Amino acid sequence: MFAVRNCRSFITFTNLKVTTRNPGLWQRSLSIQQYENPAGNNDMPIKMENPYKEPPKTCILCGVTVDYKNIQLLSQFVSPHTGRIYGRHITGLCGKKQKEVSKAIKRAHHMGFMSVTLKEPAFLKDPNVCDIKYPE
Amino acid sequence: MPRYELALILKTMQRLETAAALRRTVETLMGKGAVVRSLENIGEKTLPYKISKHNLRHTRGGYFLVDFSASPTIIPSMLDHLERDIDVIRPTILKKLAQKTQEECPGLVPPDHEGKSFSKRK
């Protein structure tokens, strides 16, 4: 503190003619300079990643292998009335998984594993994962 | 390395006849130089839709899965042989892909509209 006062007084005395416009600003900037890199000051925040960062949003099939044999899983993305495959805006799946499911369903249809025009009656009571809204 | 998977649907027959049909299929595969890794029985189920094959209308079928490694040259001849077998309702040969690590899924990424505002084509 002793050293600061000395510096300030010295500089203001010599630059009286030059800094008549904003003397307050010059003194304030000086004080900031003094505290920017203080030796041994441990009060500064430690640089780290945001600890409150939320985990990335995932779709329901993230980390689940989609197989043409697993018709129960595939039937969850199919209409119970017509057997049609639901679109991305209804299933809420990410691009990759939607494509995988769609391909697996078509494969299962062709290979004789899954029905085309209807949903297996045994799978009708399965939990609903799609956001289907029927018109009133 | 498992390279192909044969999803076989056989006609509902007596245990002995089913065993004979499977034996025939596997022996043909081995005769053509394939290495059969495993043979799984998924069970006898009602078919999802009625299938007409070899002048017969089938409602039920036995589902079998054959994992094998083979040279790709034998696949068309193998399919032809299976199509001609009267006990087989529907044969399908698929490539078995190496299982990718599922942890690479990036999750739902919000669509990047800024990057596409200017077309790179002249």
XYZ file of C-alpha atoms in Angstrom:
258
model
C 0.000 0.000 0.000
C 2.903 2.241 0.759
C 4.386 1.636 -2.641
C 1.072 2.309 -4.407
C 0.564 5.652 -2.867
C 3.988 6.763 -3.851
C 3.564 5.765 -7.466
C 0.224 7.450 -7.844
C 1.343 10.722 -6.354
C 4.452 10.761 -8.516
C 2.559 10.164 -11.737
C -0.212 12.668 -11.068
C 2.386 15.358 -10.322
C 4.291 14.855 -13.596
C 1.243 14.471 -15.893
C -0.785 17.424 -14.605
C -0.905 19.144 -17.975
C -1.566 16.002 -20.054
C -4.408 14.305 -18.161
C -6.678 17.212 -17.294
C -9.574 15.640 -19.236
C -10.246 12.471 -17.184
C -8.074 12.373 -14.090
C -10.453 9.949 -12.342
C -10.244 7.350 -15.127
C -6.433 7.404 -15.148
C -6.256 6.812 -11.403
C -8.869 4.013 -11.588
C -7.003 2.213 -14.386
C -3.805 2.492 -12.326
C -5.439 0.853 -9.306
C -6.745 -2.009 -11.542
C -3.234 -2.551 -12.904
C -1.868 -2.895 -9.402
C -4.358 -5.707 -8.518
C -4.230 -7.647 -11.803
C -1.279 -9.883 -11.002
C -0.765 -9.722 -7.285
C 1.945 -11.968 -5.958
C 0.542 -14.784 -3.776
C -3.179 -13.854 -3.983
C -5.252 -17.102 -3.817
C -8.679 -15.512 -4.041
C -9.028 -15.835 -7.833
C -11.529 -18.453 -9.187
C -9.978 -21.717 -10.359
C -10.512 -22.354 -14.062
C -12.568 -25.521 -14.559
C -15.309 -26.994 -16.764
C -18.876 -26.038 -15.934
C -19.668 -28.396 -12.991
C -23.401 -27.911 -13.501
C -23.272 -29.019 -17.107
C -26.214 -31.279 -17.961
C -25.469 -34.634 -19.615
C -26.164 -34.579 -23.384
C -29.792 -35.314 -24.236
C -30.175 -38.802 -25.676
C -32.962 -40.538 -27.508
C -34.504 -43.642 -25.911
C -32.539 -46.046 -28.092
C -29.117 -44.523 -27.403
C -26.904 -47.451 -26.435
C -29.471 -50.100 -27.433
C -28.685 -52.417 -30.366
C -31.528 -52.614 -32.858
C -31.990 -56.099 -34.359
C -34.495 -57.422 -36.902
C -35.088 -60.434 -34.609
C -36.230 -58.259 -31.697
C -39.764 -57.733 -33.009
C -41.125 -56.675 -29.625
C -38.823 -53.643 -29.615
C -39.577 -52.856 -33.246
C -43.331 -53.167 -32.684
C -43.184 -50.266 -30.250
C -42.513 -47.937 -33.198
C -45.340 -49.260 -35.337
C -49.031 -48.301 -35.408
C -51.285 -50.851 -33.667
C -54.110 -50.242 -36.146
C -52.343 -50.360 -39.493
C -48.817 -51.604 -38.765
C -47.299 -48.454 -40.316
C -43.917 -47.223 -39.092
C -44.130 -43.960 -37.139
C -42.160 -40.937 -38.332
C -39.319 -39.169 -36.535
C -41.627 -36.475 -35.155
C -43.654 -39.153 -33.374
C -40.972 -41.560 -32.174
C -38.545 -38.855 -31.015
C -35.508 -40.891 -32.073
C -32.280 -39.408 -33.362
C -31.531 -39.686 -37.104
C -29.267 -42.727 -36.862
C -31.582 -44.818 -34.681
C -34.708 -43.934 -36.677
C -32.992 -45.198 -39.828
C -31.815 -48.373 -38.072
C -35.308 -49.104 -36.721
C -36.923 -48.424 -40.078
C -34.468 -50.710 -41.893
C -34.855 -53.460 -39.286
C -38.659 -53.344 -39.518
C -38.599 -53.613 -43.314
C -36.127 -56.471 -43.066
C -38.299 -58.293 -40.529
C -41.292 -57.846 -42.841
C -39.484 -59.402 -45.759
C -37.920 -62.273 -43.838
C -41.216 -63.413 -42.294
C -40.513 -62.299 -38.715
C -42.939 -59.423 -38.360
C -46.416 -58.771 -39.676
C -46.896 -55.940 -42.181
C -50.479 -54.787 -41.772
C -50.913 -55.222 -38.049
C -49.093 -55.203 -34.733
C -48.698 -58.525 -32.888
C -51.632 -58.812 -30.463
C -49.238 -60.014 -27.762
C -47.361 -56.683 -27.971
C -50.393 -54.392 -27.842
C -50.098 -53.926 -24.081
C -46.446 -52.799 -24.292
C -45.483 -49.402 -22.794
C -46.036 -46.552 -25.244
C -42.849 -44.690 -26.196
C -44.234 -42.755 -29.147
C -45.889 -39.357 -29.028
C -48.825 -40.358 -31.236
C -51.875 -38.094 -31.133
C -55.040 -39.291 -32.818
C -57.447 -36.695 -34.256
C -60.611 -36.257 -32.157
C -15.151 -64.270 -38.019
C -18.941 -64.619 -38.355
C -19.677 -63.249 -41.762
C -23.162 -64.427 -42.638
C -26.378 -65.288 -40.918
C -28.987 -67.585 -42.395
C -32.498 -67.014 -41.065
C -34.301 -70.204 -41.991
C -38.020 -70.822 -41.716
C -38.851 -74.509 -42.032
C -42.193 -76.189 -42.538
C -43.775 -77.650 -39.375
C -42.786 -81.307 -39.437
C -42.005 -84.101 -37.036
C -38.832 -83.708 -35.002
C -37.071 -86.338 -37.080
C -37.850 -84.659 -40.379
C -36.859 -81.207 -39.080
C -33.553 -82.673 -37.890
C -33.031 -84.246 -41.311
C -33.747 -80.939 -43.096
C -31.323 -79.053 -40.852
C -28.680 -81.722 -41.321
C -29.105 -81.466 -45.091
C -28.722 -77.676 -45.003
C -25.643 -77.681 -42.786
C -23.994 -80.425 -44.809
C -24.568 -78.465 -48.021
C -23.019 -75.420 -46.397
C -19.990 -77.368 -45.253
C -19.718 -79.047 -48.618
C -19.406 -75.622 -50.243
C -16.601 -74.692 -47.887
C -18.422 -72.728 -45.183
C -17.542 -72.938 -41.502
C -20.749 -73.256 -39.491
C -20.360 -71.444 -36.177
C -23.703 -72.073 -34.519
C -27.235 -73.262 -35.105
C -29.977 -71.747 -32.970
C -33.612 -72.719 -32.680
C -35.853 -69.709 -32.068
C -38.918 -71.958 -31.799
C -42.014 -72.917 -33.694
C -44.259 -69.904 -34.139
C -47.297 -68.853 -36.108
C -46.091 -67.031 -39.187
C -46.872 -63.272 -39.228
C -48.698 -63.774 -42.550
C -49.647 -66.866 -44.565
C -46.851 -67.852 -46.931
C -47.428 -69.885 -50.086
C -44.418 -71.958 -51.101
C -43.978 -75.157 -53.153
C -47.738 -75.473 -53.760
C -48.565 -75.278 -50.063
C -50.047 -72.545 -47.869
C -48.167 -72.354 -44.563
C -49.486 -70.879 -41.324
C -46.910 -72.113 -38.833
C -43.149 -72.496 -39.145
C -40.009 -73.395 -37.270
C -37.511 -70.521 -37.032
C -33.787 -71.362 -37.105
C -30.656 -69.224 -37.185
C -27.379 -70.447 -38.691
C -24.195 -68.408 -38.146
C -21.498 -69.238 -40.632
C -18.316 -67.873 -42.181
C -17.982 -68.368 -45.876
C -16.549 -67.036 -49.082
C -19.015 -64.675 -50.813
C -18.918 -66.754 -54.026
C -21.021 -69.573 -52.559
C -23.911 -67.362 -51.455
C -25.961 -67.292 -54.716
C -25.632 -71.061 -55.184
C -26.559 -71.623 -51.526
C -29.688 -69.475 -51.865
C -30.649 -71.344 -55.040
C -30.269 -74.675 -53.246
C -32.409 -73.490 -50.323
C -35.137 -72.156 -52.632
C -35.379 -75.590 -54.266
C -35.683 -77.441 -50.938
C -39.367 -78.240 -50.380
C -39.090 -78.184 -46.574
C -37.835 -74.593 -46.475
C -40.504 -71.879 -46.432
C -38.268 -68.782 -46.474
C -34.474 -68.654 -46.503
C -32.647 -65.346 -46.029
C -28.893 -64.841 -45.911
C -27.686 -61.629 -44.300
C -24.254 -60.199 -43.751
C -23.347 -60.051 -40.090
C -21.748 -56.690 -39.326
C -18.986 -56.330 -36.749
C -20.640 -54.931 -33.617
C -19.813 -51.229 -33.369
C -19.294 -49.762 -29.911
C -22.600 -48.262 -28.800
C -20.871 -45.558 -26.737
C -20.203 -43.480 -29.847
C -23.819 -42.291 -29.922
C -23.562 -38.480 -29.639
C -27.104 -38.034 -28.405
C -29.696 -35.563 -29.650
C -27.633 -32.800 -31.236
C -29.619 -29.576 -31.900
C -29.750 -28.824 -35.655
C -26.989 -26.491 -36.852
C -28.780 -23.840 -38.936
C -25.891 -21.339 -39.034
C -23.543 -23.622 -40.931
C -26.095 -24.114 -43.726
C -27.173 -20.517 -44.281
C -24.667 -19.999 -47.109
C -24.583 -22.603 -49.856
C -21.062 -23.755 -50.721
C -21.988 -24.284 -54.358
C -21.339 -21.412 -56.764
